[in-house]
Short mmCIF file of C-alpha atoms in Angstrom, two decimals:
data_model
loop_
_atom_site.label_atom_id
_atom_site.label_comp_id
_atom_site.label_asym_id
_atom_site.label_seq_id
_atom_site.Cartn_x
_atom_site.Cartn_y
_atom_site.Cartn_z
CA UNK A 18 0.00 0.00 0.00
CA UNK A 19 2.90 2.37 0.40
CA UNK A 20 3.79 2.10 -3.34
CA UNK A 21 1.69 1.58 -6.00
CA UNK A 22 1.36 1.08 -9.71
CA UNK A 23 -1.79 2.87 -11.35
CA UNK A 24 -2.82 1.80 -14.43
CA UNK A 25 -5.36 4.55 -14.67
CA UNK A 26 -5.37 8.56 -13.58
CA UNK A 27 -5.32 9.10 -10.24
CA UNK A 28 -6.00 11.78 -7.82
CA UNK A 29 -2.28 12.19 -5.83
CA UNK A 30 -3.52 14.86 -3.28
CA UNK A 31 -6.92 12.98 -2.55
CA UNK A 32 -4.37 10.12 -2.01
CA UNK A 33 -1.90 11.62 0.15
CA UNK A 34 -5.32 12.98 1.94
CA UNK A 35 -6.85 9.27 2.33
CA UNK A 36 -3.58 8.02 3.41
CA UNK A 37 -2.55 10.68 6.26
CA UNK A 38 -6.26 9.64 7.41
CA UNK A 39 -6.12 5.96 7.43
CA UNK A 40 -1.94 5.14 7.95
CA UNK A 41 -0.96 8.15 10.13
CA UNK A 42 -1.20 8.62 13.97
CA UNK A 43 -2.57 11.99 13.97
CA UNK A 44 -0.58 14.30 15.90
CA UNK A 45 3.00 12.48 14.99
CA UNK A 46 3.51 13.57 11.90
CA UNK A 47 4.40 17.45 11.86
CA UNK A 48 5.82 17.84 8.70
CA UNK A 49 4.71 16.56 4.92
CA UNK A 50 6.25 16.53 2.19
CA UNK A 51 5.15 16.22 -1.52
CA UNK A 52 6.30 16.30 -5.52
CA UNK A 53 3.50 15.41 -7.81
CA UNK A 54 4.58 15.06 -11.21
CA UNK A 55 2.48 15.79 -13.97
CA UNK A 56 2.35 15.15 -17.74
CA UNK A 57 3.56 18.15 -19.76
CA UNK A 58 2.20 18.52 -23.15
CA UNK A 59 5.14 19.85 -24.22
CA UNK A 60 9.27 18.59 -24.53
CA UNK A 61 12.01 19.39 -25.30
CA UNK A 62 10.63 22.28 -27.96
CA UNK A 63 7.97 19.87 -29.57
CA UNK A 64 4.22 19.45 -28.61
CA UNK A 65 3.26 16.14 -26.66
CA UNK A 66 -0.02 14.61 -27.75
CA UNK A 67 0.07 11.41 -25.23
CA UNK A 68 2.61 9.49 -23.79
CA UNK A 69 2.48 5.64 -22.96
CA UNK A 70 4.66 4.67 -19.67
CA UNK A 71 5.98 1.12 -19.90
CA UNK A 72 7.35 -0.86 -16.48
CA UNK A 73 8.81 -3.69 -15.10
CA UNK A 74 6.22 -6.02 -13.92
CA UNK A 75 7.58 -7.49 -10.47
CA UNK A 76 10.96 -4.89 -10.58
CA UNK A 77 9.65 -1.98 -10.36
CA UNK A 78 7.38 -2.48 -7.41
CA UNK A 79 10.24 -3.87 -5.64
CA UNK A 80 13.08 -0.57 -6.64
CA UNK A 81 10.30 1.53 -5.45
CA UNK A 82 9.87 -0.86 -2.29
CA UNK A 83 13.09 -0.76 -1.83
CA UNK A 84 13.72 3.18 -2.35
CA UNK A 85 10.93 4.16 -0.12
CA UNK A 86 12.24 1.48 2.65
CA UNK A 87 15.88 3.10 2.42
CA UNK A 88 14.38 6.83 2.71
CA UNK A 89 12.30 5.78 5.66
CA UNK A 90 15.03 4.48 7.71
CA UNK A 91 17.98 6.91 6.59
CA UNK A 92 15.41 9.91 7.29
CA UNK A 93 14.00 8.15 10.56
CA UNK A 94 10.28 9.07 8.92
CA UNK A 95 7.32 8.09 10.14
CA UNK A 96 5.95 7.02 6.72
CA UNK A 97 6.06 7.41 3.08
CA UNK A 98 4.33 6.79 -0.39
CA UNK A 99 4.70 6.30 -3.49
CA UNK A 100 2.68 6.01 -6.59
CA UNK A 101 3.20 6.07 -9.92
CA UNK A 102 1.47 5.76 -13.19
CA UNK A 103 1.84 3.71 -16.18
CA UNK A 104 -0.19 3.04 -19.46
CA UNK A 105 -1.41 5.68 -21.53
CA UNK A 106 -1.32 9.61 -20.34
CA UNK A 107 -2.55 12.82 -21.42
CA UNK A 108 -0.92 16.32 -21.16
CA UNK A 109 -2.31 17.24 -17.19
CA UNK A 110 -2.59 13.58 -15.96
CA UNK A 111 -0.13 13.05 -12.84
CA UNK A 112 2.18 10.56 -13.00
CA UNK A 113 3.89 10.21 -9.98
CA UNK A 114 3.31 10.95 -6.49
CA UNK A 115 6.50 10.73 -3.21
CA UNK A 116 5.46 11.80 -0.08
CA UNK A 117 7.39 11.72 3.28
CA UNK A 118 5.38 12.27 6.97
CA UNK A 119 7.88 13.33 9.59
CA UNK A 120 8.31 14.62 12.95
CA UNK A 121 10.21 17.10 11.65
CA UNK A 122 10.86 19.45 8.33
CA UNK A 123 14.12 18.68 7.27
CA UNK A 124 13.59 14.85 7.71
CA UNK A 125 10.28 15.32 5.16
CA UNK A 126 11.78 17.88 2.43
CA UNK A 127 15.44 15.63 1.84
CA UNK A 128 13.87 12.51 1.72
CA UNK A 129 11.21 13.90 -0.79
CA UNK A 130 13.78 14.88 -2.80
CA UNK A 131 15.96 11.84 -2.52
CA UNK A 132 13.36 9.73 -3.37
CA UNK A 133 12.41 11.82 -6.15
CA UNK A 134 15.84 11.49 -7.30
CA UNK A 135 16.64 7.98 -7.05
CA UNK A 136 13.17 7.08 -8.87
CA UNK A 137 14.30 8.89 -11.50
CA UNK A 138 17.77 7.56 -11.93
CA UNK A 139 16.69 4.10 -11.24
CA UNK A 140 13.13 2.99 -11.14
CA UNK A 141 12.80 1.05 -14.62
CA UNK A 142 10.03 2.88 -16.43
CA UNK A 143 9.91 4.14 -20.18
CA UNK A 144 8.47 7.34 -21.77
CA UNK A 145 7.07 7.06 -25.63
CA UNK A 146 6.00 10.27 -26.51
CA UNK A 147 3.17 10.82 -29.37
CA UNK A 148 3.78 13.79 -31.29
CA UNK A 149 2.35 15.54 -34.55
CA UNK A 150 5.09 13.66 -36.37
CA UNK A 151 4.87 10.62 -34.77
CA UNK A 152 6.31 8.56 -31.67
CA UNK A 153 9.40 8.79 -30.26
CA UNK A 154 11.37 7.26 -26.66
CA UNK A 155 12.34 9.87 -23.81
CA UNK A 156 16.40 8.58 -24.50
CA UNK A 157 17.18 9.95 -20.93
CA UNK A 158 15.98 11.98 -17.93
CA UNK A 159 17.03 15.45 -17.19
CA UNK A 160 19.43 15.56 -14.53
CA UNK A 161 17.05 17.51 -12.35
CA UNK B 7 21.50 -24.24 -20.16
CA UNK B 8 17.80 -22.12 -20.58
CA UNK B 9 17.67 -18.45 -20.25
CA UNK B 10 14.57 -16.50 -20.00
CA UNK B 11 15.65 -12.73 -21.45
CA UNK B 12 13.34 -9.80 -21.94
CA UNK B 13 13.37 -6.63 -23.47
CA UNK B 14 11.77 -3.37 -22.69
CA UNK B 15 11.21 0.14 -24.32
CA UNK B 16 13.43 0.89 -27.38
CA UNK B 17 15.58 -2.17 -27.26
CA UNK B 18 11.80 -4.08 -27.22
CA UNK B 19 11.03 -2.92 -30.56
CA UNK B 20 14.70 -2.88 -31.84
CA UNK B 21 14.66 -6.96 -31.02
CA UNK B 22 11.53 -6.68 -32.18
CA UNK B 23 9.96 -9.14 -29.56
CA UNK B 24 9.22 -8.50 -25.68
CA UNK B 25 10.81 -12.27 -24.50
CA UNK B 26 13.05 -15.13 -25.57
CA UNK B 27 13.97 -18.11 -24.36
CA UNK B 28 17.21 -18.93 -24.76
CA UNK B 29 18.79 -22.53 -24.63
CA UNK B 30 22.71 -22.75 -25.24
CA UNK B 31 25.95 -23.76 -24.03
CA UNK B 32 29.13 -21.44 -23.30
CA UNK B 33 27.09 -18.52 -22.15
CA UNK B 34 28.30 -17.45 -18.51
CA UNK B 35 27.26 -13.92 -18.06
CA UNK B 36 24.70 -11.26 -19.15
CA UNK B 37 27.17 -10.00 -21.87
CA UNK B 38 27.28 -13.25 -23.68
CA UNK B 39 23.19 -13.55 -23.32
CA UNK B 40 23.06 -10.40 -25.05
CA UNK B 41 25.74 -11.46 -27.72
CA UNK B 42 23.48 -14.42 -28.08
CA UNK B 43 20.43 -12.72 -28.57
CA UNK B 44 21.55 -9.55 -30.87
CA UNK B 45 24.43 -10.61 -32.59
CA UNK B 46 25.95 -7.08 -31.20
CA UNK B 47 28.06 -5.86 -29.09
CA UNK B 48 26.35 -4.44 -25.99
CA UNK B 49 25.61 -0.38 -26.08
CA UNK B 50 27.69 1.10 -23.38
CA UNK B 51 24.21 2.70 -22.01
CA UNK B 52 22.20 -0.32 -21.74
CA UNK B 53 21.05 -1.82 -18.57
CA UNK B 54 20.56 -5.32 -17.09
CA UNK B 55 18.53 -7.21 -14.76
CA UNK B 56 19.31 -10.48 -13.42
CA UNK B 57 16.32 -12.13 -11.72
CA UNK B 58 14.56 -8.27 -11.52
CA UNK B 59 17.93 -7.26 -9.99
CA UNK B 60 20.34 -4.79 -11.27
CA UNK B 61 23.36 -6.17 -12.23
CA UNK B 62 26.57 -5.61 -14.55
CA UNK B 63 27.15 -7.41 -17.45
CA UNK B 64 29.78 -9.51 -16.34
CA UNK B 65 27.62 -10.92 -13.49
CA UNK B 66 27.58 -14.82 -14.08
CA UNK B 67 24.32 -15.83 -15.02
CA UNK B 68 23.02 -19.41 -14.33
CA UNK B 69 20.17 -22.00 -15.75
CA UNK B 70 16.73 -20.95 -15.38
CA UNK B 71 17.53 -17.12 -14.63
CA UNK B 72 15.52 -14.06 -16.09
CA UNK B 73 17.91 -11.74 -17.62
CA UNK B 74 16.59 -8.41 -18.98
CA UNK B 75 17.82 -5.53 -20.83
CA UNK B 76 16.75 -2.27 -21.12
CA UNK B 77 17.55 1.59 -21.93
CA UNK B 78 18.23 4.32 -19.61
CA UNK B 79 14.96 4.57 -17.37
CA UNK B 80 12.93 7.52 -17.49
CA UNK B 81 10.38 7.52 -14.88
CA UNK B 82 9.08 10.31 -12.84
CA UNK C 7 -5.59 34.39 -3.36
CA UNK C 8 -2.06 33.26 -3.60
CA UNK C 9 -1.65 34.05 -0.12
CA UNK C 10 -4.28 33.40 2.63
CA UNK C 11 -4.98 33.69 6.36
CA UNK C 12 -7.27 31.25 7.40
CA UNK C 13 -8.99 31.29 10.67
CA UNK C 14 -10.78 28.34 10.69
CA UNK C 15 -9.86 24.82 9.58
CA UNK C 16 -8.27 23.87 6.54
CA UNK C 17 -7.70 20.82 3.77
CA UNK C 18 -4.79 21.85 2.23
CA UNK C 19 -4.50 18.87 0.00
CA UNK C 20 -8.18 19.65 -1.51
CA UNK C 21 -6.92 23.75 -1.19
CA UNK C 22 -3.92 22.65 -3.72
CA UNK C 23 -6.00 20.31 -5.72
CA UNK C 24 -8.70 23.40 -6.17
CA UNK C 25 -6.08 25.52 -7.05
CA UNK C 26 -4.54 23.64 -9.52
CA UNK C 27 -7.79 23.42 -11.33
CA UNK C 28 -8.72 26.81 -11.06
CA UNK C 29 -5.51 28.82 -11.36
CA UNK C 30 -3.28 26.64 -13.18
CA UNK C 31 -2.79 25.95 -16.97
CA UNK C 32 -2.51 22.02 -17.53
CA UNK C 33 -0.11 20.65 -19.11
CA UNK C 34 2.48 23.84 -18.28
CA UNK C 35 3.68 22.87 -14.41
CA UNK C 36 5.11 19.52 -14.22
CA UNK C 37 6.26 19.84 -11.11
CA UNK C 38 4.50 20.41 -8.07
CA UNK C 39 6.28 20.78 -4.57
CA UNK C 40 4.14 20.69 -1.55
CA UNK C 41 5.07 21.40 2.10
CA UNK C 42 2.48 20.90 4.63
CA UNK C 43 2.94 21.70 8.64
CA UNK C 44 0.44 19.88 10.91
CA UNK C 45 -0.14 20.32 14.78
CA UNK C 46 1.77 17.74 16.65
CA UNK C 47 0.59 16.56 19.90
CA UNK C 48 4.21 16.59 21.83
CA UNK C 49 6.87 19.44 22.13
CA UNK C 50 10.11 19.81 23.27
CA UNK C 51 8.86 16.58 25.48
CA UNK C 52 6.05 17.72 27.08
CA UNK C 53 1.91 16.44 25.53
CA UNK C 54 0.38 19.71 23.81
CA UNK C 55 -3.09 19.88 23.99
CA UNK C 56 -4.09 23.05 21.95
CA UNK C 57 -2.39 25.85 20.79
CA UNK C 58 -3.01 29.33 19.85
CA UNK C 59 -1.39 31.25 16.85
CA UNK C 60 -1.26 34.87 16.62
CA UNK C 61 -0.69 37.10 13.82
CA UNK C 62 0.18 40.71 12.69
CA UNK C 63 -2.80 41.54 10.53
CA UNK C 64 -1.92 43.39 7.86
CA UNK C 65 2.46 42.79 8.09
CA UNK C 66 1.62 39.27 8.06
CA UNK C 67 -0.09 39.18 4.64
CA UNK C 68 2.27 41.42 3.05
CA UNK C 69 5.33 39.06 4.48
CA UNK C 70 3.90 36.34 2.85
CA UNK C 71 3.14 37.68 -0.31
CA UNK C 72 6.74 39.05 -0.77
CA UNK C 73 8.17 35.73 0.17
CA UNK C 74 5.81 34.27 -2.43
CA UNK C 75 6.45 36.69 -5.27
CA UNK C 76 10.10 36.47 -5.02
CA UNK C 77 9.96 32.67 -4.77
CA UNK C 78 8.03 32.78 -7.87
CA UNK C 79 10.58 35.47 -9.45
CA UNK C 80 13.88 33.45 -8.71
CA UNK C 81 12.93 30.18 -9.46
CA UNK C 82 10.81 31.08 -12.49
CA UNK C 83 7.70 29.02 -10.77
CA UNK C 84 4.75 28.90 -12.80
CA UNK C 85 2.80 29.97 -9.44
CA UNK C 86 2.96 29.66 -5.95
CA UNK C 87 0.62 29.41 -3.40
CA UNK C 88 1.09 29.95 0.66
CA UNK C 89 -1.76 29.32 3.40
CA UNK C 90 -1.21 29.98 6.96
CA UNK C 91 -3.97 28.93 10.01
CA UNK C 92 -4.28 31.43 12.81
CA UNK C 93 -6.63 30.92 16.09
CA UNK C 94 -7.12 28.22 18.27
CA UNK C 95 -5.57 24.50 16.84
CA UNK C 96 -5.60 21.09 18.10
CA UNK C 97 -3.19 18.26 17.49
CA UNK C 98 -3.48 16.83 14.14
CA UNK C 99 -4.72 20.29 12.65
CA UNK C 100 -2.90 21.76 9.86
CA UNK C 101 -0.96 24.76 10.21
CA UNK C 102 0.53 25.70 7.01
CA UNK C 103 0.83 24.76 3.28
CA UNK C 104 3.17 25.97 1.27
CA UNK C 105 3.40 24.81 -2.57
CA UNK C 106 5.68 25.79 -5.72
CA UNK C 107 4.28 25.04 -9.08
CA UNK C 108 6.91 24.72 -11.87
CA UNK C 109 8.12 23.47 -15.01
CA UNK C 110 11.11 21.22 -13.72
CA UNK C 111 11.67 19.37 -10.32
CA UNK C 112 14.52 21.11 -8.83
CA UNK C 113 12.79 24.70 -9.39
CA UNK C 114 9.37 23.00 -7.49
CA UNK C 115 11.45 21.51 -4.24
CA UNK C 116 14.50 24.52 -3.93
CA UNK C 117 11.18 26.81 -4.24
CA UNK C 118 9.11 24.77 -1.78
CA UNK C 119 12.08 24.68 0.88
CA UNK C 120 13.48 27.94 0.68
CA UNK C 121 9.54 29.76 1.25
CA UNK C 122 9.16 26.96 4.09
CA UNK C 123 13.01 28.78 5.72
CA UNK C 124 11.94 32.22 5.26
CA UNK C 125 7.88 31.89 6.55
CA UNK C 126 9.73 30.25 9.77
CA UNK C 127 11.86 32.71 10.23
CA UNK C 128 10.65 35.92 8.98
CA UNK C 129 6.66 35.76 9.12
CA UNK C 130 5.26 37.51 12.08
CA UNK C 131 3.43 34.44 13.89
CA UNK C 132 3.35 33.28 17.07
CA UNK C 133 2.54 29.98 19.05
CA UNK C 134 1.10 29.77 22.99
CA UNK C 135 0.72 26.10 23.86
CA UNK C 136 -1.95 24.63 26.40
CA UNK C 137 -0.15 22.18 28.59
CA UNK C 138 -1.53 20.18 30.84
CA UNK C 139 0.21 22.17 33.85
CA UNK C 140 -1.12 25.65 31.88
CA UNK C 141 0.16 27.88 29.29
CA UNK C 142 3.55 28.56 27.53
CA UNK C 143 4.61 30.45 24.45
CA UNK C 144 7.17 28.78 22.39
CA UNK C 145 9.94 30.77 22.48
CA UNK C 146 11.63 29.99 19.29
CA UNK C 147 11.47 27.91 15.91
CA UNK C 148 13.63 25.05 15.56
CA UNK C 149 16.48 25.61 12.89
CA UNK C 150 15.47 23.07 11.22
CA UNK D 18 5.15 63.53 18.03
CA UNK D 19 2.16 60.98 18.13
CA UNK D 20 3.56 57.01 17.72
CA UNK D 21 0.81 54.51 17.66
CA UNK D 22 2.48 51.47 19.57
CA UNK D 23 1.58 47.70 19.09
CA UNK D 24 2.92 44.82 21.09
CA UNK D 25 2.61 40.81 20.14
CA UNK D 26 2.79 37.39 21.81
CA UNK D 27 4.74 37.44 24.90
CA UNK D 28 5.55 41.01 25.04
CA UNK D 29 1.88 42.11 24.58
CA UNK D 30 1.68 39.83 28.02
CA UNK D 31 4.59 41.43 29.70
CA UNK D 32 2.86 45.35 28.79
CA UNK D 33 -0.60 44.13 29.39
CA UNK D 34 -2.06 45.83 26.76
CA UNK D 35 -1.91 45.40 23.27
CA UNK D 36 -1.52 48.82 21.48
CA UNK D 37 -0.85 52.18 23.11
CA UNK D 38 -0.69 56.02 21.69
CA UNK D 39 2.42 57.89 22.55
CA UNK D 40 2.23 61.58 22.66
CA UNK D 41 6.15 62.19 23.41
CA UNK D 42 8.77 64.98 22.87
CA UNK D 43 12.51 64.00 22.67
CA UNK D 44 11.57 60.54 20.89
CA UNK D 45 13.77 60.29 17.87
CA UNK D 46 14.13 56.10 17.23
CA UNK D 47 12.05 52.97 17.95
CA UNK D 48 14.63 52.57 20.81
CA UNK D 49 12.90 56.17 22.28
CA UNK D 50 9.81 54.25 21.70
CA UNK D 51 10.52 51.08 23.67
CA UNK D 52 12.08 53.15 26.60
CA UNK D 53 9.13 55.39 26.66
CA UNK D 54 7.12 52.45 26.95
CA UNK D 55 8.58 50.08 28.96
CA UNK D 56 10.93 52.12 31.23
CA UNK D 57 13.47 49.16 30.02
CA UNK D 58 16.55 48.36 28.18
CA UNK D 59 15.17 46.03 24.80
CA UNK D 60 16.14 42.70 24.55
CA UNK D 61 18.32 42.21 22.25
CA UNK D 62 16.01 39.34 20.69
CA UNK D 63 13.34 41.83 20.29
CA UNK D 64 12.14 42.29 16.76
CA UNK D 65 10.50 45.55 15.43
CA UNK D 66 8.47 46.37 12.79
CA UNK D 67 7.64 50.44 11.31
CA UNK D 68 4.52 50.51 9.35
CA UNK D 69 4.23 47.26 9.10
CA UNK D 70 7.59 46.60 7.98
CA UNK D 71 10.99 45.27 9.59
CA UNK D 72 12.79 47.92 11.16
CA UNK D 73 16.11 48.03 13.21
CA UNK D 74 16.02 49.34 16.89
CA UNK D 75 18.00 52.56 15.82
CA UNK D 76 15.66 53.43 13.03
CA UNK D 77 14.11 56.62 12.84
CA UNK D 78 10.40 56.95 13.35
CA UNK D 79 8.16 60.06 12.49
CA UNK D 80 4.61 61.72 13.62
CA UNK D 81 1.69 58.77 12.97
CA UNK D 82 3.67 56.01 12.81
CA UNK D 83 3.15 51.89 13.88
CA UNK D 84 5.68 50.36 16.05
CA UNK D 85 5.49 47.02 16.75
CA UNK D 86 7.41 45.42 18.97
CA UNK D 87 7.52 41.70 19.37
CA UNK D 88 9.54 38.51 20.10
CA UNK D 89 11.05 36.29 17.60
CA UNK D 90 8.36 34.64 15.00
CA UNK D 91 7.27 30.84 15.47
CA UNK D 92 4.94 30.19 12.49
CA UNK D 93 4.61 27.23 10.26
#
């Protein structure tokens, strides 16, 4: 339940809502951190019509297991989540959602971004962007 | 020895097929599946999975394993 | 309405999720960075019941909205958004949200940190705590 | 020289009233105004705000202004 693969648009900040109600201790948990990240419909100077994400069946749950575990223990948080979309999306949909809950700031915003990061230098999905001219693979994530 | 190898994204439609068994002797590591498989010499980018593991492509692979290459992943 | 006082509670998940929909172009900000502060119900060791949070009508505001406008200025954020509780809050209320809006990650979550720094340390609020042995006011923000 | 005088938070508490009108001679800085005031040295945590705005203690102030004084912010 702390990471999950959606197969069809979600909601990420009814989600983080549902999940501070039914996983957190209210009262623990000072400090929240999010990064939603949400289909462009534009890239790298060319209009995006759509964009199909592929995954790993079985691998990437388990980098993404694995990732939030680390950032939970290294950050000493009291939870975090992670959810991310594949299949077919649409300039606007959300594709991926990180959230940390901690006790304190700090703890929340670094692991955010650390998980953020690591997802994105190691969490095996593929982009295949549809444009006017036809399809063509994201070759590599920017750097940040 | 039997190898199950898959491909994803780009290198997926460059082998042209998703999976592959492979059966044959005198492979020992991922570099030698992929050798097998493509005739070609493994791009310097491309990444490997043993067993839904990352792993280099001089890790030993043995009977049975699923061995998977892929491009640079662009999640997020 | 980038910048509110609110004196009663607040969802800031649906409050970004509204914005977003109302405010925001889709398809422009890929990146959203969300920082939300929640009542806890234990400080510096000792069980908080309630707490009270005073403001500086008027300096407050206009604090908030410079902090927001020049977060939006040197990080080139597609828009910015900053909501602050005042009154009377219980554990497991929350406090503040603060959220960047951007084109690329890094923008989004230097953004989102940096208005988080300068709201603790600059914007004129101020916390009394109900204890069970009576009243306190906190003296000072953590660093961190 | 009219000041009007706000206090906040603890120090509101300590002066036991919240704003106060000065009608002073010989007050040239908000320093005047917190002597005038308080009949004390500031703390040198105090924070001060004319019209609204962050001030130092050695600013000037002038007929009809605010000065706030108050101790150091804890929002968020």
């Amino acid at each position: 339940m702390t990471v999950e693969i959606r197969e069809h648009p979600f909601d990420p900040w009814q989600t983080v809502s549902e999940y501070r109600s039914n996983h957190l201790v209210a009262g623990k948990s000072g400090a929240s951190a999010v990064f939603v990240g949400t289909m462009r419909d534009f890239n790298e100077g060319d209009e995006v019509q759509a964009m199909v994400l592929e995954h790993y069946p079985g691998m990437t749950e388990q980098q993404l297991k694995d990732m939030r575990d680390q950032a939970v223990s290294k950050h000493d948080l009291e939870d975090a989540l992670v959810v991310h979309r594949v299949g077919t999306v649409h300039p606007g949909d959300d594709i991926v959602l990180v959230a940390a809950f901690s006790a304190h700031r700090k703890a929340a915003l670094d692991a955010c971004r650390e998980m953020m990061e690591v997802l994105k230098s190691t969490a095996p999905f593929w982009k295949k962007e549809t444009l006017a001219q036809g399809e063509r693979w994201v070759e590599r994530n920017t750097p940040r | 020895m039997t190898i199950n190898v898959r491909f994803f994204a780009s290198l997926r439609e460059r082998i042209g097929q998703a999976t592959m068994t492979l059966d044959a002797d005198g492979i020992t590591t991922a570099r030698d599946v992929w050798k097998a498989v493509s005739g070609e010499s493994p791009d310097e980018e491309m990444l490997v999975a043993i067993n839904k593991e990352y792993a280099g492509l001089d890790r030993a692979v043995a009977d049975g394993d699923e061995v998977a290459f892929f491009p640079p992943v662009t999640g997020g």
